[in-house]
GROMACS .gro file of C-alpha atoms in nm:
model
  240
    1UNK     CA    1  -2.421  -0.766   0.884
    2UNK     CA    2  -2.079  -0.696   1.023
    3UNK     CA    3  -2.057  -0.375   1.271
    4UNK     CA    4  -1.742  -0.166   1.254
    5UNK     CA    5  -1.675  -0.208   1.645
    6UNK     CA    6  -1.642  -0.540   1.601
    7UNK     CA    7  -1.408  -0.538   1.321
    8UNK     CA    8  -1.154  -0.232   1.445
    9UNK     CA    9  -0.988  -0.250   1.703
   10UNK     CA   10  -1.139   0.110   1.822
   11UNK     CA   11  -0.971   0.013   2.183
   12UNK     CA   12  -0.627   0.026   2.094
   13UNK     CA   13  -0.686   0.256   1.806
   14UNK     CA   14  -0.987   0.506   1.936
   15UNK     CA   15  -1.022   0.732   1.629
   16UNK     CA   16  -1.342   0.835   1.660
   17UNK     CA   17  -1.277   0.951   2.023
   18UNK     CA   18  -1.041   1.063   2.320
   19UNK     CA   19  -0.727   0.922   2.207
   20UNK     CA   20  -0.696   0.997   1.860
   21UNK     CA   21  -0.498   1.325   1.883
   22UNK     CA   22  -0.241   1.099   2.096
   23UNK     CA   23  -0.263   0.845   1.746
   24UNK     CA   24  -0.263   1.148   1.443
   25UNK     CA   25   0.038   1.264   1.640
   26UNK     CA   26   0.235   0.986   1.598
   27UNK     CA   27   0.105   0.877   1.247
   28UNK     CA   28   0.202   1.244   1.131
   29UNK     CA   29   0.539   1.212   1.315
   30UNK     CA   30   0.626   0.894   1.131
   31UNK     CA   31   0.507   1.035   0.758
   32UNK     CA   32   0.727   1.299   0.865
   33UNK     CA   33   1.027   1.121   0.880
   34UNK     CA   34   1.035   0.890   0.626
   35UNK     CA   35   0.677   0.862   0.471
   36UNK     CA   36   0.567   0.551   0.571
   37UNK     CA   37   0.282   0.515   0.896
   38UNK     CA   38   0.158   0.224   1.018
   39UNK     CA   39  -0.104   0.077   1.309
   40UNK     CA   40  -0.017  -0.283   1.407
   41UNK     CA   41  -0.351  -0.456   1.463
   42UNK     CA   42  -0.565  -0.205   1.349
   43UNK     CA   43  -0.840  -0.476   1.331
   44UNK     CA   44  -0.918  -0.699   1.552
   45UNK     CA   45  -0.882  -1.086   1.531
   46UNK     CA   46  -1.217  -1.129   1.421
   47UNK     CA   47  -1.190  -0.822   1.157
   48UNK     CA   48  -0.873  -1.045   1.046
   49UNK     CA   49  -1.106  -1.340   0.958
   50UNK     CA   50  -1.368  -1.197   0.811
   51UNK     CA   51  -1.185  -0.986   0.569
   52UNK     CA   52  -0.968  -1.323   0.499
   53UNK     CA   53  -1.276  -1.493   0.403
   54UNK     CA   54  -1.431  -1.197   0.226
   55UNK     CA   55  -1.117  -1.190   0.011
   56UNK     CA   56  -1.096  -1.556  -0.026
   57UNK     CA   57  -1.498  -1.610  -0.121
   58UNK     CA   58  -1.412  -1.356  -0.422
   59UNK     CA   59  -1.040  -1.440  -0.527
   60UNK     CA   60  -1.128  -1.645  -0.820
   61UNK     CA   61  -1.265  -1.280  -1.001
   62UNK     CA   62  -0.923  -1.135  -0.950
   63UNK     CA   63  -0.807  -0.957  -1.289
   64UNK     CA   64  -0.464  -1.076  -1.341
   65UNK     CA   65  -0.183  -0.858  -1.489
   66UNK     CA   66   0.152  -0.893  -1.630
   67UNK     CA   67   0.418  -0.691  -1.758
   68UNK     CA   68   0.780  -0.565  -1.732
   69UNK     CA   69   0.862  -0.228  -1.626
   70UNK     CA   70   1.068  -0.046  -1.466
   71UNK     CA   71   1.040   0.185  -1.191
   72UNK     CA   72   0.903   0.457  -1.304
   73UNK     CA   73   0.682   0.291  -1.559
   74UNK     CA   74   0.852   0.489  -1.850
   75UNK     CA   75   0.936   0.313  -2.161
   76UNK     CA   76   1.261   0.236  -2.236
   77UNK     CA   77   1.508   0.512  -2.413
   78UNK     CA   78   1.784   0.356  -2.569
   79UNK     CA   79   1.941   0.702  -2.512
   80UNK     CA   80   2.046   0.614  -2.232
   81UNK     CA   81   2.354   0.416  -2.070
   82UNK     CA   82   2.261   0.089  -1.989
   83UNK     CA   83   2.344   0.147  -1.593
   84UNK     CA   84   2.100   0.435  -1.632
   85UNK     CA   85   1.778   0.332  -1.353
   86UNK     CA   86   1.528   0.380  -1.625
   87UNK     CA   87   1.678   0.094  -1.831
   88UNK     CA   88   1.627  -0.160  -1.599
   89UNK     CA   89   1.347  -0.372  -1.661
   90UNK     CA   90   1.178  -0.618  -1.433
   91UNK     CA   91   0.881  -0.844  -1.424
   92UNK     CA   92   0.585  -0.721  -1.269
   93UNK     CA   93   0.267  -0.975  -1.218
   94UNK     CA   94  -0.029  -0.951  -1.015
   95UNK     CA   95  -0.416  -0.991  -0.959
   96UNK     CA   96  -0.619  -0.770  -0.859
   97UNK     CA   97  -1.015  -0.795  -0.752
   98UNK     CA   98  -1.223  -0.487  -0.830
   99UNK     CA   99  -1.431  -0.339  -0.531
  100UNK     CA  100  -1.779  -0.410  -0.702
  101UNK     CA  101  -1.695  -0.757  -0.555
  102UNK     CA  102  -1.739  -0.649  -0.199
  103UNK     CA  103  -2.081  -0.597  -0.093
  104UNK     CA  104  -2.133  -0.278   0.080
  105UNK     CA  105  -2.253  -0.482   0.418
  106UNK     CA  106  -1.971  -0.677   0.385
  107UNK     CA  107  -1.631  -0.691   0.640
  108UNK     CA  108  -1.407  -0.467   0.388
  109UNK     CA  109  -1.682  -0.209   0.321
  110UNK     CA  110  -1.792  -0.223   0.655
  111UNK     CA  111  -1.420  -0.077   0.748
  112UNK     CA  112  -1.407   0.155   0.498
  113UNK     CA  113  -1.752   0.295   0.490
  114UNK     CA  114  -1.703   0.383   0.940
  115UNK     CA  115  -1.777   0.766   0.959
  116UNK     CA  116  -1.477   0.856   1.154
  117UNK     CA  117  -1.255   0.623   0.870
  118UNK     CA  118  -1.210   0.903   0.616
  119UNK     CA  119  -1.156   1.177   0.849
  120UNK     CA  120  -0.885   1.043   1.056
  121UNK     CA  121  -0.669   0.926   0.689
  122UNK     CA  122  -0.746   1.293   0.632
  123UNK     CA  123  -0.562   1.435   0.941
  124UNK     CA  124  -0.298   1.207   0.968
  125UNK     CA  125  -0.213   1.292   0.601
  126UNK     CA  126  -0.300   1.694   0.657
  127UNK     CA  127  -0.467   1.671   0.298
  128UNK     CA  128  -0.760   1.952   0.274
  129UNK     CA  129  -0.851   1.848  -0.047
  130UNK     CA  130  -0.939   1.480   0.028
  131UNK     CA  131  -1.212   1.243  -0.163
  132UNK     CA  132  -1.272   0.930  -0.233
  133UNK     CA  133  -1.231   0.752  -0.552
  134UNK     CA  134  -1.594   0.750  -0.761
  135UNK     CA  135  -1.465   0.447  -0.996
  136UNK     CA  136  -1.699   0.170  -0.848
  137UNK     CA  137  -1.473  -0.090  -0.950
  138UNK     CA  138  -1.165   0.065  -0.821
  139UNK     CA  139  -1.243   0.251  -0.462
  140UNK     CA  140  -1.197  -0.042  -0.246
  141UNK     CA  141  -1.012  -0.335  -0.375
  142UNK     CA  142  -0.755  -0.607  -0.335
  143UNK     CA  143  -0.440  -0.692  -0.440
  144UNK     CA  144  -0.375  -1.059  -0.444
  145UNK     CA  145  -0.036  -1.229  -0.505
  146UNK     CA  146   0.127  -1.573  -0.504
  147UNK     CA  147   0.426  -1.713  -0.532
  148UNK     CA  148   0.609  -1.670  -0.893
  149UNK     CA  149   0.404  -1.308  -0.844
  150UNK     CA  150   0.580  -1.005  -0.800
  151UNK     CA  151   0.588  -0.613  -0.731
  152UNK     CA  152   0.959  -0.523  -0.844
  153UNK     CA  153   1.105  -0.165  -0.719
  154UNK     CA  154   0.885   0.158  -0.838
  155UNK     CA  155   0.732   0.460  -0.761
  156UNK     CA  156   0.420   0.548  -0.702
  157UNK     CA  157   0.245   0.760  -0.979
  158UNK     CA  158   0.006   0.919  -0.656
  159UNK     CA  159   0.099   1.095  -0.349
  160UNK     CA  160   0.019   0.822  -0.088
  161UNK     CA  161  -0.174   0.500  -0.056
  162UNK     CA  162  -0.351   0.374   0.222
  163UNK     CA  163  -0.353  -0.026   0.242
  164UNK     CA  164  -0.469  -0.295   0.459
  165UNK     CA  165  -0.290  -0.595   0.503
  166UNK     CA  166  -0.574  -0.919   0.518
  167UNK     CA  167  -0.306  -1.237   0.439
  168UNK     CA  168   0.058  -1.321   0.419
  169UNK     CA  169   0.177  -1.605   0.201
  170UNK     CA  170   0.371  -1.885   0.395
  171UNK     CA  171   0.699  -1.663   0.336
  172UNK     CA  172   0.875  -1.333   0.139
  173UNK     CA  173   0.593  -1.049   0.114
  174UNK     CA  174   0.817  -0.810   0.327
  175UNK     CA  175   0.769  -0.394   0.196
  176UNK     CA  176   1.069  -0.301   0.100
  177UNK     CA  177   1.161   0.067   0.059
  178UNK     CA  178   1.398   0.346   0.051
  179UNK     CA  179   1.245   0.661   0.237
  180UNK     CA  180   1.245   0.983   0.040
  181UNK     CA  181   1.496   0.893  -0.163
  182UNK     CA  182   1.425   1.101  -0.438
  183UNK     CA  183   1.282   1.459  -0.426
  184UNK     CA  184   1.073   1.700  -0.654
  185UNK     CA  185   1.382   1.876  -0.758
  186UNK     CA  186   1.623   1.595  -0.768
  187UNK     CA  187   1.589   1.211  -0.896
  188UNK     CA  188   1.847   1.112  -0.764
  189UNK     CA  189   2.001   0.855  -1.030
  190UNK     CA  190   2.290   0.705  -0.853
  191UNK     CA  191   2.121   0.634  -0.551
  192UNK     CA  192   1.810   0.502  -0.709
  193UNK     CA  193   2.080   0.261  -0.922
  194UNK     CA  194   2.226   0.127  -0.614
  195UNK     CA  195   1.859  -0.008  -0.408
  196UNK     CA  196   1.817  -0.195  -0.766
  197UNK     CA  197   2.172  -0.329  -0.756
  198UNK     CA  198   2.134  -0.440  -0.409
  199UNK     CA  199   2.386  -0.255  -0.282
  200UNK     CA  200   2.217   0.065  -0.092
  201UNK     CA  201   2.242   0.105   0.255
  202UNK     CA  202   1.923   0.319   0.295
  203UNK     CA  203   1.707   0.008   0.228
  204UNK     CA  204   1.413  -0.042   0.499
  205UNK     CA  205   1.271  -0.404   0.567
  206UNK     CA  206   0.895  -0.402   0.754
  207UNK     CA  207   0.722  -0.692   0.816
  208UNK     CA  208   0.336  -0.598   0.797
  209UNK     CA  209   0.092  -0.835   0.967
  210UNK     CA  210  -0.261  -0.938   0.905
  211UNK     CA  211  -0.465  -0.635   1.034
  212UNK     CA  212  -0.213  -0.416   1.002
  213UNK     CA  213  -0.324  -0.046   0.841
  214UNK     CA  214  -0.001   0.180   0.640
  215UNK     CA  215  -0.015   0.457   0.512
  216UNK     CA  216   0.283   0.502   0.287
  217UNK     CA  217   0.386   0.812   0.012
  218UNK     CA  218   0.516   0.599  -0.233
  219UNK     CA  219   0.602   0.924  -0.484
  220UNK     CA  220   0.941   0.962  -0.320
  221UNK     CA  221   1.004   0.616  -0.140
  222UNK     CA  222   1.147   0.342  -0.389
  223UNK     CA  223   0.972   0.034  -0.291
  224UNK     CA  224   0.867  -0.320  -0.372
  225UNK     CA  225   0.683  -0.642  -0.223
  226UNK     CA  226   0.981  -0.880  -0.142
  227UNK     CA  227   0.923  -1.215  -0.330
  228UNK     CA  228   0.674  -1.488  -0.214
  229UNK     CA  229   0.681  -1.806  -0.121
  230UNK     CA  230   0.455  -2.124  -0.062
  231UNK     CA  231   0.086  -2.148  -0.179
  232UNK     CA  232  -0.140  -1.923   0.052
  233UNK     CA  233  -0.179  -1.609  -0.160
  234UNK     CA  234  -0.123  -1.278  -0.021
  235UNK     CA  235  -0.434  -1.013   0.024
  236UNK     CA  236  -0.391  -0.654   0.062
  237UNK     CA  237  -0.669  -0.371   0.037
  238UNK     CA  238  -0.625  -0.095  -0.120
  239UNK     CA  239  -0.862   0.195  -0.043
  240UNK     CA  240  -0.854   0.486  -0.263
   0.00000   0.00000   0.00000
C-alpha cells in the first residue's frame, strides 16, 4: 500500500492546502502564454521509484503501434502541392500499456486516485465541465518508447493532456513544440511547413525530468518527442 504523501511531493507542491492558490496562479499564467504548464518534481524521489518499477514490472504488456502520419492524422490528398504540411508523412511508433495493468493500490493509481488530484487539474485548466475517462483500459496509462521509437510533429486531436514523466532513455526524449501556433480560425500553413522543415524560429526545447507533472494543450501547439537514444526505455503517464 503506497500513501499519496509519500509519493507527492505535497511540500513543495501543497495542493490540497495553503499554497495552492500561489501554484494555480502560476500554472494558469503559464497555459496562458503559451499552453504548456509544468511542476518540476512533482513527486518525490521515492514516488520516482516506485512508479519506475510499477512501469517496469508491467512493460512487457505494452501494445505496440506503428504507422506513418502526418500531423494532423489526415490521409493524404494528392490535391495538394507536395510542400503542402498535410503531405508530409513521417513514422510514428510506440507502445503503450493500458491502465487495467496498474492496480488501483498501486504507486500510479495511488497519484491519480488523491482527492485533491482532480480538482486542482480542474482549476489550473478553468474547465467546468471536467471528468475522467470511464474506458478502464485507457484512464491511466503509459506511454513507453525506445530508441528507433518515435512521436514525429502533430497535433493533438483533444484540448489538453496531462502527463507524468516516470523515465528518460539514456539520451533525445526532449518535448518539442511550437506554442499556439495555429488558431481556430487560422492553420497557419506556412508556419506549420517551416517547424517540419527545421527551419522555424518559434521552436521550444524542454527537458522534462523524472517526476515532473505538464500539462500541455496540444490542439494549437505543434509538437513531438525528440528522438531517443540508448536502451533504457522512456515511461510517461498519461492520465485522462
Amino acid at each position: 500500500m503506497y500513501s499519496a504523501t509519500d509519493l507527492i511531493d505535497l511540500d513543495r507542491y501543497p495542493i490540497d492546502g495553503p499554497g495552492r492558490d500561489d501554484i494555480l496562479a502560476r500554472m494558469r499564467a503559464d497555459l496562458a502564454r503559451d499552453g504548456c504548464a509544468v511542476l518540476k518534481g512533482f513527486l518525490t524521489p521515492a514516488g520516482v521509484r516506485a512508479v519506475a518499477a510499477e512501469a517496469d514490472g508491467v512493460s512487457d504488456r505494452g501494445h505496440r503501434s506503428f504507422s506513418r502520419t502526418n500531423a494532423y492524422f489526415t490521409a493524404d490528398n494528392p490535391a495538394l502541392p507536395d510542400s503542402d504540411p498535410r503531405r508530409q508523412f513521417y513514422e510514428r511508433s510506440n507502445a503503450f500499456i493500458p491502465a487495467d495493468n496498474f492496480a488501483p493500490t498501486g504507486a500510479l493509481r495511488t497519484i491519480h486516485d488523491f482527492p485533491a488530484f482532480d480538482p486542482f487539474i480542474r482549476d489550473c485548466l478553468q474547465e467546468p465541465r471536467f471528468y475522467r475517462y470511464a474506458d478502464p483500459l485507457a484512464d491511466v496509462i503509459v506511454n513507453m518508447a525506445v530508441a528507433g521509437n518515435g512521436f514525429p510533429w502533430h497535433f493533438d486531436t483533444n484540448n489538453f493532456t496531462v502527463t507524468l514523466a516516470i523515465q528518460n532513455a539514456e539520451g533525445g526524449g526532449a518535448f518539442e513544440y511550437a506554442p499556439m501556433i495555429r488558431t481556430a480560425e487560422d492553420e497557419r500553413f506556412d508556419d506549420v511547413a517551416e517547424v517540419l522543415a527545421g527551419t522555424s524560429d518559434k521552436v521550444v526545447s524542454l527537458t522534462l525530468e523524472p517526476g515532473d507533472l505538464q500539462l500541455f494543450k496540444g490542439r494549437y501547439s505543434l509538437h513531438r518527442v525528440a528522438p531517443l537514444t540508448g536502451p533504457t526505455p522512456r515511461y510517461v503517464a498519461i492520465f485522462s
